[in-house]
C-alpha cells in the first residue's frame, strides 16, 4: 500500500520504512518556531529540567526560530518584559534564527520562515502557532503545537507521541478568473469541509490550479487549512517550489521533492473547479460560514484590514493597490494594511504600492499579527463590522465580542473599501 | 458525581475560552482569571470561587478550535474543570493531555445545566435524566501522557533516560 506525502515525511523523520495513518511516531524536528509565547515555552522548558541536575540546554539551537510578531512594538510593560526575557534566553542558548522588532529582519513568523529559506521541502516543522500549517506550501510537514509540547521538543529534538494523520486529497482544476484569488479557493474548501471536517487530518493539494499557483498563493491556501481543523496542508514540492527557494529565499541547494505514491490511501477526495469560482466571503462567527460574495448583500463595514500571515504578501498588496490607485477609501471607513514582513514592506514601498494605498486613505502599519487576534491595534467598537483578509472571524476575534468580522480576499477588501459595503471586485 | 455548570454548542473557539487580548498573560498560575472572560457572568462566578473543582462543562463538536494557545487549556485546568464534549479540536485535546486537563469524548452526550453526571471509563451517565452515553477512549498516544501525570513529567523521564544513556 502506498504512502501519502506526509506519511513518507514522517516515516523518514522517525527512522521507519513505512508508516500509515493511525501509527504513533516520534519524528525528528528540522525547525521549531515560536513567537512571543516562547516566554511560556521557556517556563515549561525549565520545569522539565527541574530537580534533574541536568543543564537546561536546547538540543540544537540552530533549529530554533523565534520571531516577535504578535504584539510589536510591545503594547504593554508585561509584553516588553517577556520580550526582554526571550532576548536574554536567545543570547544564552545561542539561538541564531531570531528575528527582533527591526525593519532589517522582522515580520510575521509565517512569512519570515519561508522568505529566509528556513523551510525545506520534506522537512518536519513545528510551531507554537496554529497557522504553522502555512509552511506545507513548500512541501514540508508543518503543524501547530502547544507551548509545553514545544518545551519537550526543545529538550529532545523530536515530537513525542504524534499520531500519523490521515490525508484528504483536494484537487484544484482550472484557472481562476480575473478578480478571484487563492484565498477564495481555500475559503470555498473550508465551507465544503466545515470547521472540523479535516480534524486530525492533513489536506494534500493537487491539480493544475495548484501547479500554476505561486508559492505566495500556496501559503495563503495552506495557512487556512487549520480552519477546517486540519493538522496541516501540504503542496508536494515542484518546479515552483524550487524557483521560490532559489529566487526568493536564497536557497542554492536543490530542493528535495517528496511525491505521494500512486496508490497512496486518502480518507476523502474533494475536487474544486477553480474556473467556476467567484469571490468568497466567510461570514460571522465561524470560518466555515462561507458564501459567494453575490449572496452577501448590503453589509456595511467600518474597518477594512489587508495583511497578516494569510494575505500580507507583495502580490496581495499589489492586488489591493491596483483597485485603490487614484481613488479614495469611502467616508466612514478606515482601512489598515499590515504587510507580512519588512522585506515585503520595503519592496512595496519601492514599487509605489504603499504610496498608492496611503494616497487612497489607507493606514499602513508595521508588520504584525496583533489586529487579527485583537491583542494590539485595530480593535473594533461595539456594533462595528470589519471586512478582513485575515484567517479567523470568531466572536471576539478582533478584540470585541460585540463586533463582527467577515473574511475575504485582498481584491474584495479593496473593492469594498471604495464603497463601504461588501463588494464584488469584478 | 459531578455537576454540569455550563452547556455550550459547536465550535467553541480558543478565543471564546481565553480571548486573544489576554495573551500577554502566559503562566498557568495567572491565566484562570480570564477564563471565558467574554461570558462576564460566568467569569465573575469563577473568580468568586462559586464553581467547585471538578465541575463539568458540556459542549458539542469541535471544542477548542482555533489557536494553539495553551492558555485555553491552562485557564480551564486552573478550575479543575472536566470537559465532556462530542468532539475536540486536535491541538486543544493535545494541550489538555499535556497539562492534565480532563477531557471526555462523548459523541452523543446530552445534558442541561444543573444536571448531575457520573463519569466512568466507558460511559457517562446523566443521573438527572437517567440517560447513558458511550465514551470514546482517548488515543493511546495521549493516554500515555496523562498516565505519566502530564507532558512535563513524561518529557522529564525521557530527558533523564537519554542523559543516562549518554553517561553509560
Coordinates of C-alpha atoms in Angstrom, one line a residue:
Chain A
X1 CA 0.0 0.0 0.0
X2 CA 1.4 3.4 -1.0
X3 CA 2.1 6.4 1.2
X4 CA 0.9 10.0 1.1
X5 CA 3.4 12.8 1.2
X6 CA 3.1 13.3 5.0
X7 CA 3.4 9.5 5.6
X8 CA 6.6 9.5 3.7
X9 CA 8.0 12.5 5.5
X10 CA 7.0 11.0 8.9
X11 CA 8.5 7.6 8.0
X12 CA 11.8 9.1 7.3
X13 CA 11.8 11.5 10.2
X14 CA 11.1 8.7 12.6
X15 CA 13.5 6.2 11.1
X16 CA 11.0 3.8 9.7
X17 CA 10.5 2.4 6.2
X18 CA 6.7 2.6 6.2
X19 CA 4.2 4.4 8.4
X20 CA 0.5 4.7 7.9
X21 CA -2.4 6.8 9.3
X22 CA -3.0 6.0 13.0
X23 CA 0.6 4.8 13.8
X24 CA 2.3 6.7 16.6
X25 CA 5.7 8.1 15.8
X26 CA 8.3 10.4 17.3
X27 CA 9.6 12.4 14.3
X28 CA 12.9 14.3 14.5
X29 CA 12.3 18.1 14.1
X30 CA 14.0 20.2 11.4
X31 CA 12.7 23.5 12.7
X32 CA 10.9 24.6 15.8
X33 CA 9.3 28.0 15.7
X34 CA 7.9 30.2 18.5
X35 CA 6.9 33.9 18.8
X36 CA 6.2 35.8 22.0
X37 CA 4.8 32.7 23.5
X38 CA 8.4 31.5 23.8
X39 CA 8.0 33.1 27.2
X40 CA 5.7 30.2 28.2
X41 CA 7.8 27.6 26.4
X42 CA 10.9 28.8 28.4
X43 CA 8.9 28.4 31.6
X44 CA 7.8 24.9 30.7
X45 CA 11.3 24.0 29.5
X46 CA 12.8 24.9 32.9
X47 CA 10.0 22.8 34.5
X48 CA 11.1 19.7 32.5
X49 CA 14.7 20.1 33.9
X50 CA 13.6 20.9 37.4
X51 CA 15.4 18.8 40.0
X52 CA 17.1 16.7 37.3
X53 CA 20.6 18.1 38.0
X54 CA 20.9 18.5 34.2
X55 CA 21.8 21.7 32.4
X56 CA 18.8 23.3 30.6
X57 CA 20.3 23.3 27.2
X58 CA 18.3 23.3 23.9
X59 CA 19.0 20.2 21.9
X60 CA 20.1 22.2 18.8
X61 CA 19.9 26.0 18.9
X62 CA 20.4 26.2 15.1
X63 CA 17.0 24.6 14.7
X64 CA 15.0 27.0 16.8
X65 CA 13.4 30.1 15.3
X66 CA 11.9 32.9 17.4
X67 CA 10.1 35.8 15.8
X68 CA 8.5 38.7 17.6
X69 CA 5.3 39.4 15.8
X70 CA 2.2 39.1 18.0
X71 CA 2.5 42.4 19.9
X72 CA 5.1 44.6 18.2
X73 CA 6.3 47.0 19.3
X74 CA 5.2 45.9 22.8
X75 CA 1.7 47.1 23.7
X76 CA 2.3 46.7 27.5
X77 CA 5.1 46.5 30.0
X78 CA 4.2 42.8 30.5
X79 CA 4.9 42.0 26.9
X80 CA 8.0 44.2 26.8
X81 CA 9.3 42.3 29.9
X82 CA 8.6 38.9 28.3
X83 CA 10.3 40.0 25.1
X84 CA 13.3 41.1 27.1
X85 CA 13.5 37.7 28.9
X86 CA 13.3 36.0 25.5
X87 CA 16.2 38.1 24.1
X88 CA 18.3 37.1 27.1
X89 CA 17.4 33.4 26.6
X90 CA 18.2 33.6 22.9
X91 CA 21.7 35.0 23.7
X92 CA 22.3 32.5 26.4
X93 CA 21.3 29.5 24.3
X94 CA 22.9 30.7 21.1
X95 CA 19.7 30.7 19.0
X96 CA 20.6 32.2 15.6
X97 CA 17.2 32.3 13.8
X98 CA 16.0 35.1 16.0
X99 CA 14.0 38.0 14.4
X100 CA 13.6 41.0 16.6
X101 CA 11.5 44.1 16.1
X102 CA 13.6 45.6 13.3
X103 CA 12.9 46.7 9.8
X104 CA 16.0 44.8 8.5
X105 CA 15.0 41.3 9.8
X106 CA 11.5 41.4 11.3
X107 CA 8.0 40.4 10.2
X108 CA 5.3 37.8 10.8
X109 CA 6.7 34.3 11.6
X110 CA 4.8 32.6 8.8
X111 CA 6.4 34.9 6.3
X112 CA 9.9 35.1 8.0
X113 CA 10.3 31.3 7.8
X114 CA 9.9 30.8 4.1
X115 CA 11.5 34.1 2.9
X116 CA 14.7 33.3 4.9
X117 CA 15.0 29.8 3.5
X118 CA 14.2 28.1 6.8
X119 CA 11.5 25.9 5.3
X120 CA 12.8 23.0 3.2
X121 CA 10.6 20.5 1.3
X122 CA 10.4 17.1 3.1
X123 CA 11.2 18.6 6.5
X124 CA 9.3 18.4 9.8
X125 CA 8.4 21.8 11.2
X126 CA 6.5 22.5 14.4
X127 CA 5.4 25.9 15.7
X128 CA 3.6 27.2 18.8
X129 CA 1.1 28.8 16.5
X130 CA -1.9 27.1 14.8
X131 CA -1.1 28.7 11.4
X132 CA 2.2 26.8 11.2
X133 CA 0.2 24.9 8.6
X134 CA 1.4 27.6 6.2
X135 CA 4.7 26.0 5.5
X136 CA 3.2 23.0 3.9
X137 CA 3.1 25.3 0.9
X138 CA 6.8 24.4 0.3
X139 CA 6.2 20.6 0.7
X140 CA 7.2 20.3 4.4
X141 CA 5.1 18.7 7.1
X142 CA 4.4 21.7 9.4
X143 CA 2.0 21.8 12.2
X144 CA 0.9 23.8 15.3
X145 CA 1.6 22.5 18.8
X146 CA 1.2 23.9 22.4
X147 CA 3.9 25.5 24.5
X148 CA 4.6 22.5 26.7
X149 CA 4.9 20.3 23.7
X150 CA 7.4 22.7 22.3
X151 CA 9.3 22.7 25.5
X152 CA 9.7 18.9 25.1
X153 CA 10.9 19.5 21.5
X154 CA 13.5 21.9 22.8
X155 CA 14.7 19.3 25.2
X156 CA 14.6 16.2 23.0
X157 CA 14.6 17.3 19.3
X158 CA 11.6 15.3 18.4
X159 CA 7.9 15.5 18.8
X160 CA 6.6 12.9 21.3
X161 CA 3.6 10.7 20.5
X162 CA 2.5 12.0 17.1
X163 CA -0.3 10.1 15.5
X164 CA 0.2 9.8 11.8
X165 CA -2.7 11.8 10.4
X166 CA -5.0 10.6 7.6
X167 CA -5.0 12.6 4.4
X168 CA -7.7 14.4 2.4
X169 CA -6.8 15.0 -1.2
X170 CA -8.0 18.2 -2.7
X171 CA -7.7 18.6 -6.5
X172 CA -8.0 22.1 -7.8
X173 CA -8.7 22.2 -11.5
X174 CA -8.7 25.1 -14.0
X175 CA -7.7 28.7 -13.9
X176 CA -9.1 31.3 -11.5
X177 CA -11.0 34.1 -13.3
X178 CA -10.0 37.8 -13.0
X179 CA -10.7 39.1 -9.6
X180 CA -10.7 35.6 -7.9
X181 CA -7.7 34.7 -5.8
X182 CA -6.2 31.7 -4.0
X183 CA -8.0 33.0 -0.8
X184 CA -11.3 32.2 -2.5
X185 CA -10.2 28.6 -3.1
X186 CA -9.4 27.9 0.5
X187 CA -12.5 29.7 1.8
X188 CA -14.5 27.6 -0.6
X189 CA -12.8 24.4 0.6
X190 CA -13.4 25.2 4.3
X191 CA -17.0 25.9 3.5
X192 CA -17.3 22.4 1.9
X193 CA -15.3 20.5 4.6
X194 CA -16.7 22.5 7.6
X195 CA -14.7 23.8 10.6
X196 CA -14.0 20.3 11.9
X197 CA -14.1 18.3 8.6
X198 CA -10.4 17.8 8.5
X199 CA -9.8 17.4 12.2
X200 CA -6.7 15.1 12.8
X201 CA -6.1 15.1 9.0
X202 CA -3.8 16.6 6.5
X203 CA -5.0 18.2 3.3
X204 CA -2.8 17.4 0.4
X205 CA -3.3 19.7 -2.6
X206 CA -3.0 18.7 -6.3
X207 CA -4.2 19.7 -9.7
X208 CA -3.3 22.3 -12.4
X209 CA -4.9 25.0 -10.3
X210 CA -2.2 24.4 -7.7
X211 CA 0.6 23.7 -10.1
X212 CA 0.0 27.2 -11.7
X213 CA -0.2 28.9 -8.4
X214 CA 2.7 30.9 -6.9
X215 CA 4.2 30.0 -3.6
X216 CA 2.6 33.1 -2.1
X217 CA -0.9 31.8 -3.1
X218 CA 0.0 28.3 -1.8
X219 CA 1.0 29.9 1.6
X220 CA -2.5 31.5 1.7
X221 CA -4.1 28.2 1.0
X222 CA -2.1 26.1 3.5
X223 CA -2.3 28.8 6.1
X224 CA -6.0 28.4 6.4
X225 CA -6.2 24.6 6.3
X226 CA -6.3 24.7 10.2
X227 CA -9.7 26.5 9.9
X228 CA -11.1 23.2 8.6
X229 CA -9.5 21.6 11.6
X230 CA -6.6 20.1 9.6
X231 CA -3.3 19.2 11.3
X232 CA -1.7 20.8 8.2
X233 CA -2.0 21.5 4.5
X234 CA 0.7 20.4 2.1
X235 CA 1.6 21.1 -1.6
X236 CA 4.1 18.5 -2.8
X237 CA 7.2 20.4 -3.8
X238 CA 7.5 21.1 -7.6
X239 CA 9.2 23.4 -10.1
X240 CA 7.6 26.5 -8.5
X241 CA 8.9 25.5 -5.0
X242 CA 12.4 25.2 -6.5
X243 CA 12.0 28.6 -8.1
X244 CA 10.8 30.2 -4.9
X245 CA 13.6 28.7 -2.8
X246 CA 16.2 29.9 -5.4
X247 CA 14.9 33.3 -6.3
X248 CA 13.0 34.5 -3.2
X249 CA 14.6 32.5 -0.3
X250 CA 18.2 32.4 -1.3
X251 CA 18.5 28.6 -1.1
X252 CA 21.0 27.3 -3.5
X253 CA 20.9 23.6 -2.9
X254 CA 18.4 21.5 -4.9
X255 CA 15.0 21.1 -3.2
X256 CA 14.1 17.5 -2.5
X257 CA 10.7 16.6 -3.8
X258 CA 8.5 14.2 -1.9
X259 CA 5.6 13.0 -4.0
X260 CA 2.8 10.7 -2.9
X261 CA 2.8 7.1 -4.2
X262 CA 0.2 6.5 -7.0
X263 CA -1.6 4.0 -4.7
X264 CA -1.5 6.3 -1.6
X265 CA -4.6 6.0 0.6
X266 CA -6.8 9.0 1.1
X267 CA -9.7 9.3 3.5
X268 CA -11.6 11.6 1.2
X269 CA -11.1 13.3 -2.2
X270 CA -12.5 16.8 -2.9
X271 CA -12.5 18.4 -6.4
X272 CA -12.6 22.2 -6.9
X273 CA -13.4 23.8 -10.2
X274 CA -11.4 27.0 -9.9
X275 CA -12.7 28.4 -13.2
X276 CA -16.2 28.4 -11.8
X277 CA -15.4 30.0 -8.5
X278 CA -16.5 33.5 -7.6
X279 CA -15.1 35.6 -4.7
X280 CA -16.0 34.0 -1.4
X281 CA -16.9 35.5 2.0
X282 CA -16.7 33.8 5.4
X283 CA -19.5 35.4 7.4
X284 CA -19.6 35.7 11.2
X285 CA -18.8 33.9 13.5
X286 CA -17.3 30.8 12.0
X287 CA -14.8 30.4 9.2
X288 CA -16.9 27.7 7.5
X289 CA -19.9 30.0 7.2
X290 CA -18.8 30.7 3.6
X291 CA -20.9 32.3 0.8
X292 CA -20.2 33.6 -2.7
X293 CA -19.9 37.4 -2.5
X294 CA -23.1 37.8 -4.5
X295 CA -25.1 36.3 -1.7
X296 CA -23.7 38.7 0.9
X297 CA -25.9 41.8 0.3
X298 CA -25.9 45.3 1.9
X299 CA -23.3 44.6 4.6
X300 CA -21.8 48.0 5.6
X301 CA -18.3 47.9 7.0
X302 CA -16.4 50.3 9.2
X303 CA -13.0 48.7 9.1
X304 CA -11.1 47.0 6.2
X305 CA -8.0 45.0 7.1
X306 CA -5.5 43.8 4.5
X307 CA -2.5 41.8 5.5
X308 CA -1.4 39.2 8.1
X309 CA 0.2 35.9 7.6
X310 CA -2.7 34.9 5.3
X311 CA -2.7 37.8 2.8
X312 CA 0.1 40.3 3.5
X313 CA 2.5 39.3 0.7
X314 CA 3.5 41.6 -2.1
X315 CA 1.0 40.2 -4.6
X316 CA -1.8 40.7 -2.1
X317 CA -0.8 44.4 -1.6
X318 CA -0.4 44.8 -5.3
X319 CA -3.9 43.4 -5.9
X320 CA -5.3 45.9 -3.4
X321 CA -3.3 48.9 -4.8
X322 CA -4.4 48.1 -8.4
X323 CA -8.0 48.7 -7.3
X324 CA -7.3 51.6 -5.0
X325 CA -4.8 53.6 -7.0
X326 CA -6.1 57.1 -7.7
X327 CA -9.3 56.5 -5.7
X328 CA -10.3 57.1 -2.1
X329 CA -11.4 54.8 0.7
X330 CA -15.1 55.6 1.3
X331 CA -16.1 58.1 4.0
X332 CA -16.8 56.4 7.4
X333 CA -14.4 53.5 6.6
X334 CA -10.9 53.1 8.0
X335 CA -8.5 50.8 6.2
X336 CA -5.5 49.2 7.9
X337 CA -2.7 47.4 6.0
X338 CA -0.3 45.0 7.7
X339 CA 2.4 43.8 5.3
X340 CA 3.6 40.2 6.3
X341 CA 7.2 41.2 6.7
X342 CA 9.6 44.2 6.5
X343 CA 11.1 42.8 3.3
X344 CA 7.6 42.9 1.7
X345 CA 7.0 46.3 3.3
X346 CA 10.2 47.7 1.6
X347 CA 9.5 46.0 -1.7
X348 CA 6.0 47.5 -1.7
X349 CA 7.5 50.9 -0.7
X350 CA 10.0 50.8 -3.6
X351 CA 7.3 49.8 -6.1
X352 CA 5.0 52.6 -5.1
X353 CA 2.4 50.2 -3.8
X354 CA 2.4 51.7 -0.3
X355 CA 2.0 55.2 -1.6
X356 CA -0.9 54.2 -3.8
X357 CA -2.6 52.7 -0.7
X358 CA -1.7 55.7 1.6
X359 CA -2.9 58.2 -1.0
X360 CA -6.2 56.4 -1.1
X361 CA -6.5 56.9 2.7
X362 CA -5.2 53.5 4.0
X363 CA -3.1 53.4 7.1
X364 CA 0.0 51.3 6.6
X365 CA 1.0 49.6 9.8
X366 CA 4.2 47.8 10.7
X367 CA 4.2 44.0 10.0
X368 CA 2.5 42.1 12.9
X369 CA -0.4 39.9 14.0
X370 CA -1.9 42.0 16.7
X371 CA -5.0 43.2 14.9
X372 CA -6.1 39.8 13.6
X373 CA -6.4 38.4 17.1
X374 CA -7.4 41.5 18.9
X375 CA -4.3 41.9 21.0
X376 CA -2.7 45.0 19.6
X377 CA -4.0 47.8 17.3
X378 CA -7.2 47.9 15.1
X379 CA -9.7 46.8 17.7
X380 CA -13.4 47.2 16.8
X381 CA -16.1 49.2 18.5
X382 CA -19.4 47.8 19.8
X383 CA -21.7 47.0 16.8
X384 CA -18.9 47.6 14.2
X385 CA -18.2 45.4 11.3
X386 CA -14.8 44.5 9.8
X387 CA -14.0 43.0 6.4
X388 CA -10.6 41.4 6.7
X389 CA -8.2 39.3 4.7
X390 CA -7.1 37.6 7.9
X391 CA -7.9 34.0 8.8
X392 CA -10.5 34.0 11.7
X393 CA -13.8 35.6 12.4
X394 CA -14.7 34.0 15.7
X395 CA -16.8 36.1 18.1
X396 CA -14.5 38.5 19.9
X397 CA -11.6 37.8 17.5
X398 CA -10.8 41.4 16.6
X399 CA -10.8 42.5 20.3
X400 CA -14.6 42.9 20.8
X401 CA -17.3 40.3 21.3
X402 CA -19.9 42.9 20.3
X403 CA -18.5 43.3 16.8
X404 CA -18.5 41.2 13.6
X405 CA -15.7 40.1 11.3
X406 CA -16.1 38.9 7.7
X407 CA -13.2 37.3 5.8
X408 CA -12.3 37.8 2.1
X409 CA -9.5 38.1 -0.4
X410 CA -7.4 41.3 -0.9
X411 CA -9.4 42.1 -4.0
X412 CA -12.7 42.0 -2.3
X413 CA -11.3 44.0 0.7
X414 CA -10.0 46.7 -1.6
X415 CA -13.2 47.0 -3.7
X416 CA -15.2 47.2 -0.6
X417 CA -13.0 49.9 0.9
X418 CA -14.1 52.1 -2.0
X419 CA -17.8 51.5 -1.5
X420 CA -18.1 50.9 2.3
X421 CA -20.2 47.8 1.7
X422 CA -19.1 44.3 0.9
X423 CA -18.5 44.4 -2.9
X424 CA -17.6 42.0 -5.7
X425 CA -14.3 43.3 -7.2
X426 CA -15.2 42.2 -10.7
Chain B
X1 CA -20.8 12.6 40.7
X2 CA -20.2 16.0 39.2
X3 CA -22.5 18.9 38.3
X4 CA -22.9 20.4 34.9
X5 CA -22.3 24.1 35.2
X6 CA -22.2 25.2 31.6
X7 CA -23.6 23.8 28.3
X8 CA -22.2 25.0 25.0
X9 CA -22.7 24.3 21.3
X10 CA -20.4 23.5 18.4
X11 CA -17.1 25.2 17.6
X12 CA -16.3 26.8 20.9
X13 CA -13.1 28.6 19.9
X14 CA -10.0 29.2 22.0
X15 CA -10.9 32.9 21.5
X16 CA -14.1 32.2 23.5
X17 CA -12.3 30.2 26.2
X18 CA -9.4 32.6 26.5
X19 CA -9.7 35.8 24.5
X20 CA -6.7 36.9 22.5
X21 CA -6.4 40.2 24.2
X22 CA -5.2 38.5 27.3
X23 CA -2.5 36.5 25.6
X24 CA 0.3 38.6 27.1
X25 CA -0.5 36.6 30.3
X26 CA 1.0 33.2 29.8
X27 CA 1.8 31.5 33.1
X28 CA -0.6 28.7 34.2
X29 CA -0.9 30.3 37.7
X30 CA -2.1 33.6 36.1
X31 CA -4.4 32.5 33.3
X32 CA -7.5 31.4 35.2
X33 CA -8.7 35.0 35.9
X34 CA -9.5 35.3 32.1
X35 CA -11.4 32.0 31.7
X36 CA -14.4 32.7 29.4
X37 CA -13.7 36.4 30.0
X38 CA -16.4 37.5 27.5
X39 CA -19.1 35.5 29.3
X40 CA -19.0 38.1 32.0
X41 CA -21.4 36.5 34.5
X42 CA -19.8 33.0 34.3
X43 CA -16.3 34.6 34.7
X44 CA -17.4 36.6 37.7
X45 CA -18.8 33.4 39.4
X46 CA -15.5 31.6 38.7
X47 CA -13.4 34.3 40.1
X48 CA -15.6 34.5 43.2
X49 CA -14.9 30.7 43.7
X50 CA -18.6 29.9 43.3
X51 CA -17.9 27.0 41.0
X52 CA -16.4 24.0 42.8
X53 CA -13.5 22.0 41.3
X54 CA -14.4 19.0 39.1
X55 CA -17.5 20.8 37.8
X56 CA -18.4 19.8 34.2
X57 CA -18.6 21.8 31.0
X58 CA -20.7 20.0 28.3
X59 CA -20.1 21.0 24.7
X60 CA -20.9 19.8 21.2
X61 CA -18.4 19.3 18.4
X62 CA -15.0 20.8 17.8
X63 CA -14.5 22.2 21.3
X64 CA -11.3 24.3 21.5
X65 CA -11.0 25.0 17.8
X66 CA -8.7 27.8 16.5
X67 CA -5.5 28.9 18.1
X68 CA -2.8 26.7 19.6
X69 CA -2.7 29.0 22.7
X70 CA -2.1 26.8 25.7
X71 CA -3.8 29.3 27.9
X72 CA -7.1 27.9 26.8
X73 CA -6.2 24.6 28.5
X74 CA -4.4 26.1 31.5
X75 CA -7.2 28.5 32.2
X76 CA -9.7 25.6 32.5
X77 CA -7.2 23.4 34.3
X78 CA -7.0 26.2 36.9
X79 CA -10.6 25.5 38.0
X80 CA -10.1 21.7 37.6
X81 CA -13.0 21.5 35.1
X82 CA -13.9 18.3 33.4
X83 CA -14.8 18.9 29.7
X84 CA -17.3 16.5 28.2
X85 CA -17.7 17.1 24.5
X86 CA -19.0 15.4 21.4
X87 CA -15.6 16.2 19.9
X88 CA -12.4 18.2 20.4
X89 CA -10.1 20.1 18.1
X90 CA -6.7 18.4 17.8
X91 CA -4.3 21.0 19.3
X92 CA -6.6 21.7 22.3
X93 CA -7.0 18.0 23.0
X94 CA -3.2 17.6 23.0
X95 CA -2.7 20.6 25.2
X96 CA -5.3 19.3 27.6
X97 CA -3.5 15.9 27.9
X98 CA -0.2 17.7 28.3
X99 CA -1.4 19.9 31.2
X100 CA -3.7 17.2 32.8
X101 CA -7.0 18.9 32.0
X102 CA -9.6 16.1 31.9
X103 CA -11.4 15.8 28.5
X104 CA -14.1 13.2 27.8
X105 CA -15.0 12.4 24.2
X106 CA -18.7 11.5 24.3
X107 CA -20.3 11.8 20.8
X108 CA -23.9 11.6 21.9
X109 CA -23.8 13.5 25.2
X110 CA -26.9 15.3 26.3
X111 CA -27.2 17.3 29.5
X112 CA -28.6 20.5 30.8
X113 CA -27.1 23.0 33.3
X114 CA -27.6 21.7 36.8
X115 CA -27.7 18.0 35.8
X116 CA -25.6 15.6 37.9
X117 CA -23.5 13.2 35.9
X118 CA -21.3 10.2 36.6
X119 CA -18.2 9.7 34.5
X120 CA -16.7 6.2 34.1
X121 CA -14.1 4.8 31.7
X122 CA -16.6 3.5 29.2
X123 CA -19.7 5.7 29.7
X124 CA -21.1 8.9 31.0
X125 CA -24.4 8.6 32.9
X126 CA -26.7 11.6 33.3
X127 CA -28.1 10.9 36.7
X128 CA -30.7 13.6 36.4
X129 CA -32.2 12.2 33.1
X130 CA -31.2 8.6 33.5
X131 CA -29.6 8.5 30.0
X132 CA -26.3 6.7 29.4
X133 CA -23.7 7.8 26.7
X134 CA -20.8 5.9 25.4
X135 CA -17.3 7.3 25.8
X136 CA -14.6 7.1 23.0
X137 CA -11.3 6.3 24.7
X138 CA -8.5 8.9 24.2
X139 CA -5.9 7.8 21.6
X140 CA -3.2 5.8 23.3
X141 CA -0.6 8.4 22.4
X142 CA -2.4 10.9 24.6
X143 CA -3.4 8.4 27.4
X144 CA 0.3 7.6 27.9
X145 CA 1.0 11.3 28.7
X146 CA -2.0 11.5 31.0
X147 CA -0.9 8.4 32.8
X148 CA 2.5 9.8 33.3
X149 CA 0.9 12.9 35.0
X150 CA 1.2 15.2 32.1
X151 CA 3.9 16.1 29.5
X152 CA 6.3 17.8 31.9
X153 CA 6.7 14.6 33.9
X154 CA 6.6 12.5 30.7
X155 CA 9.3 14.5 29.0
X156 CA 11.4 14.7 32.2
X157 CA 11.6 10.9 32.3
X158 CA 12.7 10.8 28.6
X159 CA 15.4 13.5 29.2
X160 CA 16.8 11.6 32.2
X161 CA 16.8 8.3 30.2
X162 CA 18.8 9.9 27.4
X163 CA 21.2 11.6 29.8
X164 CA 21.7 8.2 31.4
X165 CA 22.4 6.6 28.1
X166 CA 25.0 9.3 27.2
X167 CA 26.8 8.7 30.5
X168 CA 26.9 4.9 30.3

